């Protein structure tokens, strides 16, 4: 079933919980397929079996067999098993069991029309204060208060989220204006960003952007070759890096509200951090 999903364009999975979520999705689709075929066959049988030409007089007693009750009970049991056994534990883990370990990467993401502002707390692990009055769309979209000592080592980026692989990521998501939705298809993550609320979400990326590029290139090489008519890759997009897609229609520029998630190895991530940090302390006004 999962192979079929992928053939139909389902994105690759690149997070820890994503694997289990896909597995559950596959079970749901198996159940739906069985129901579709089962009920469809039964419907056609009934149309034939009780056709008017052979049954001119209605039978007022109806069906006496218990078979359909058993079938329905079976369906209910299967659905309860899916909800209680798979869906609820998975969801509970997403909303109750936030990572609290030391190696958790904590980031704030603030959506606005039409960009994703990313805020890292820096080495001190404390987010600098932000004020509405300090917001300057060009130079300080987050309104970071530059007089706050905790803000000295903070890193901010626009539309670029850098994450190390295999470490839990905890994102505090909010919005400056309207409702947006933070979606990374490969991470199986999607969460509305709501003004006035700070909503936590978490996941563990398991494949770096570079590795994913290789996986996707390899996987789609044949498909691309077969569809490559007159030099155009028909409908097959090349993977560059993971993307944050805004999944709520949030205004005229919604289509352009695209961010990038760079999943790096720990060394690459440290390099990136080291590169960002001195710039901030040397020239504090670059924001
Ligand atoms: Cu949006």
XYZ file of C-alpha atoms and ligand atoms in Angstrom:
288
model
C 0.000 0.000 0.000
C 2.797 2.423 0.896
C 4.509 1.691 -2.423
C 1.285 2.610 -4.173
C 1.130 5.894 -2.206
C 4.651 6.727 -3.281
C 3.918 5.850 -6.856
C 1.002 8.278 -6.726
C 3.255 11.077 -5.496
C 3.241 10.703 -1.722
C 6.317 12.500 -0.342
C 9.174 10.543 1.193
C 9.208 10.327 4.959
C 12.046 11.944 6.896
C 10.975 11.982 10.537
C 10.766 9.443 13.302
C 7.015 9.577 13.922
C 6.388 9.928 10.174
C 7.171 6.248 9.623
C 4.527 5.168 12.099
C 2.042 7.680 10.770
C 2.488 6.304 7.254
C 2.022 2.791 8.591
C -1.273 3.797 10.166
C -2.354 5.549 6.987
C -1.661 2.341 5.154
C -3.847 0.328 7.575
C -6.676 2.851 7.174
C -6.478 2.552 3.410
C -6.453 -1.259 3.584
C -9.604 -1.171 5.676
C -11.222 1.295 3.275
C -10.259 -0.886 0.296
C -11.766 -3.981 1.941
C -14.934 -2.060 2.788
C -15.187 -0.632 -0.712
C -14.820 -3.991 -2.390
C -16.982 -5.752 0.221
C -19.899 -3.332 0.222
C -19.638 -2.844 -3.563
C -19.841 -6.584 -4.210
C -22.729 -6.953 -1.781
C -24.583 -4.060 -3.412
C -24.286 -5.616 -6.868
C -25.359 -9.006 -5.466
C -28.440 -7.423 -3.865
C -29.407 -5.624 -7.068
C -29.305 -8.947 -8.877
C -30.740 -11.190 -6.162
C -33.768 -9.009 -5.380
C -34.513 -7.796 -8.891
C -38.175 -6.943 -9.537
C -38.703 -9.552 -12.283
C -37.982 -12.407 -9.864
C -39.514 -10.804 -6.758
C -42.839 -9.261 -7.790
C -44.224 -9.440 -4.246
C -42.261 -7.706 -1.437
C -41.109 -9.883 1.430
C -42.439 -8.195 4.561
C -40.217 -10.113 6.978
C -36.914 -9.050 5.404
C -33.518 -10.570 6.116
C -33.351 -13.152 8.888
C -29.670 -13.963 8.689
C -27.301 -12.351 11.239
C -24.417 -12.149 8.733
C -24.689 -8.396 8.132
C -24.729 -7.671 11.892
C -21.532 -9.675 12.298
C -19.935 -7.864 9.360
C -20.858 -4.503 10.863
C -19.531 -5.498 14.270
C -16.282 -6.545 12.592
C -15.975 -3.169 10.874
C -16.613 -1.329 14.146
C -13.975 -3.427 15.906
C -11.405 -2.744 13.187
C -12.139 0.993 13.352
C -11.896 1.074 17.143
C -8.584 -0.770 16.925
C -7.264 1.825 14.462
C -8.372 4.768 16.579
C -7.489 3.455 20.028
C -4.518 1.319 19.067
C -2.807 3.581 16.551
C -4.241 7.071 16.102
C -4.643 8.061 19.750
C -1.191 6.973 20.976
C 0.458 8.684 17.991
C -1.441 11.898 18.554
C -0.891 11.798 22.319
C 2.846 11.617 21.696
C 2.668 14.713 19.468
C 0.718 16.844 21.921
C 1.662 15.516 25.361
C 5.188 14.227 25.234
C 7.290 17.190 24.230
C 11.017 16.506 24.286
C 12.733 17.900 27.349
C 16.175 16.459 26.817
C 19.294 18.589 26.622
C 19.880 17.862 22.966
C 16.497 19.263 21.929
C 16.783 22.103 19.443
C 14.346 24.825 20.410
C 13.276 27.368 17.816
C 10.588 30.005 17.521
C 8.864 30.356 14.184
C 6.704 33.409 13.581
C 4.610 33.445 10.443
C 3.654 36.642 8.667
C 2.197 37.585 5.299
C 4.142 36.112 3.529
C 7.247 34.747 5.215
C 8.509 32.510 8.013
C 10.644 34.264 10.626
C 12.914 31.949 12.527
C 14.368 32.792 15.925
C 17.124 30.749 17.628
C 17.930 31.473 21.271
C 21.701 31.162 20.702
C 24.223 29.523 23.065
C 22.556 30.863 26.236
C 19.409 28.939 25.349
C 17.215 31.926 26.224
C 15.162 33.789 23.661
C 15.740 37.529 23.724
C 12.710 39.690 24.438
C 10.628 40.823 21.479
C 8.472 43.943 21.317
C 5.860 45.010 18.852
C 7.358 48.531 18.830
C 10.716 47.179 17.695
C 9.318 45.468 14.620
C 10.896 46.762 11.457
C 9.801 44.745 8.449
C 13.121 45.158 6.656
C 15.665 44.927 9.443
C 13.993 43.388 12.460
C 10.854 41.485 11.459
C 10.669 39.724 14.831
C 10.909 42.917 16.859
C 13.877 41.606 18.837
C 14.738 43.966 21.673
C 18.398 44.744 21.131
C 18.813 46.113 24.656
C 18.002 42.732 26.201
C 21.208 40.858 27.163
C 19.528 37.552 26.259
C 19.072 38.816 22.708
C 22.797 39.402 22.172
C 23.483 35.874 20.933
C 20.135 35.220 19.254
C 20.076 34.217 15.606
C 17.244 35.161 13.310
C 16.645 34.088 9.746
C 13.862 34.508 7.243
C 12.494 31.492 5.390
C 15.521 29.394 6.303
C 15.290 26.832 9.057
C 18.516 25.011 9.898
C 18.231 21.789 11.904
C 20.611 19.030 12.907
C 19.659 15.475 11.984
C 18.528 12.891 14.588
C 17.856 15.426 17.333
C 14.408 16.379 18.573
C 13.217 19.757 17.336
C 10.728 21.742 19.384
C 9.174 24.647 17.539
C 7.104 27.361 19.196
C 4.850 28.521 16.437
C 2.958 31.808 16.255
C 1.757 34.355 13.753
C 1.935 38.133 13.460
C -1.160 38.678 11.385
C -3.551 36.010 10.111
C -3.824 32.243 10.489
C -1.080 30.443 8.592
C -0.179 26.782 8.692
C 3.318 25.410 9.091
C 3.638 22.285 6.974
C 6.686 20.176 6.140
C 5.320 17.255 4.106
C 8.365 14.974 4.471
C 8.391 15.433 8.250
C 4.660 14.687 8.400
C 4.232 17.915 10.321
C 1.414 20.400 9.927
C 0.255 22.914 12.487
C -1.773 26.103 12.256
C 0.011 29.293 13.287
C -2.503 31.462 15.105
C -2.032 35.117 16.081
C -2.018 35.539 19.859
C -1.102 31.920 20.505
C 2.215 30.145 20.783
C 1.742 26.526 19.789
C 4.482 23.945 20.355
C 5.131 21.193 17.853
C 7.938 18.685 17.669
C 9.544 16.080 15.469
C 12.858 14.312 14.916
C 14.320 14.699 11.418
C 16.032 11.448 10.447
C 17.440 12.181 6.988
C 19.652 15.121 6.059
C 18.704 17.284 3.092
C 21.695 15.975 1.122
C 20.810 12.336 1.760
C 17.197 12.987 0.833
C 18.315 14.605 -2.406
C 20.152 11.411 -3.287
C 17.228 9.194 -2.320
C 14.783 11.217 -4.400
C 17.120 11.535 -7.381
C 17.731 7.812 -7.436
C 14.106 6.919 -6.954
C 12.808 9.178 -9.665
C 15.624 8.677 -12.182
C 13.689 6.046 -14.163
C 10.413 7.884 -13.919
C 12.089 11.082 -15.027
C 13.741 9.362 -17.967
C 10.447 7.825 -19.058
C 8.618 11.123 -18.836
C 11.418 13.260 -20.151
C 9.817 14.283 -23.388
C 11.524 17.102 -25.268
C 13.806 17.760 -22.340
C 11.013 18.603 -19.905
C 10.639 16.738 -16.634
C 6.922 16.424 -16.829
C 5.507 17.090 -13.406
C 8.497 15.681 -11.528
C 10.025 18.299 -9.319
C 13.656 18.029 -8.374
C 14.332 17.895 -4.678
C 16.595 20.654 -3.412
C 15.818 20.683 0.284
C 12.781 20.248 2.504
C 10.232 23.019 2.195
C 7.912 24.716 4.633
C 4.651 25.208 2.836
C 1.975 27.498 4.205
C -1.050 25.219 4.322
C -3.719 27.847 4.996
C -4.909 30.279 2.359
C -3.586 33.404 4.077
C -3.838 36.153 1.476
C -2.821 37.200 -2.011
C 0.795 36.116 -1.581
C -0.038 32.748 -0.016
C 1.427 30.867 -2.968
C 4.820 32.480 -2.376
C 4.953 31.720 1.345
C 7.634 29.122 1.104
C 10.442 28.429 3.524
C 13.300 25.970 3.396
C 14.364 23.413 5.963
C 18.020 22.506 5.814
C 18.593 19.323 7.757
C 22.325 19.106 8.386
C 24.696 16.707 10.061
C 25.728 17.784 13.547
C 29.101 19.040 12.228
C 27.491 21.065 9.464
C 25.000 22.476 11.946
C 27.782 23.513 14.333
C 29.591 25.137 11.429
C 26.495 27.050 10.494
C 26.008 28.188 14.096
C 29.631 29.278 14.356
C 29.310 31.199 11.113
C 26.191 33.013 12.279
C 27.300 33.892 15.778
C 30.374 36.115 15.285
C 28.614 38.210 12.678
C 26.021 39.111 15.217
C 28.425 40.105 17.967
C 30.740 42.023 15.630
C 28.096 44.015 13.908
C 25.052 44.076 16.048
C 23.006 46.238 13.716
C 22.832 43.935 10.749
C 19.303 42.890 11.607
Cu 0.543 31.813 5.095
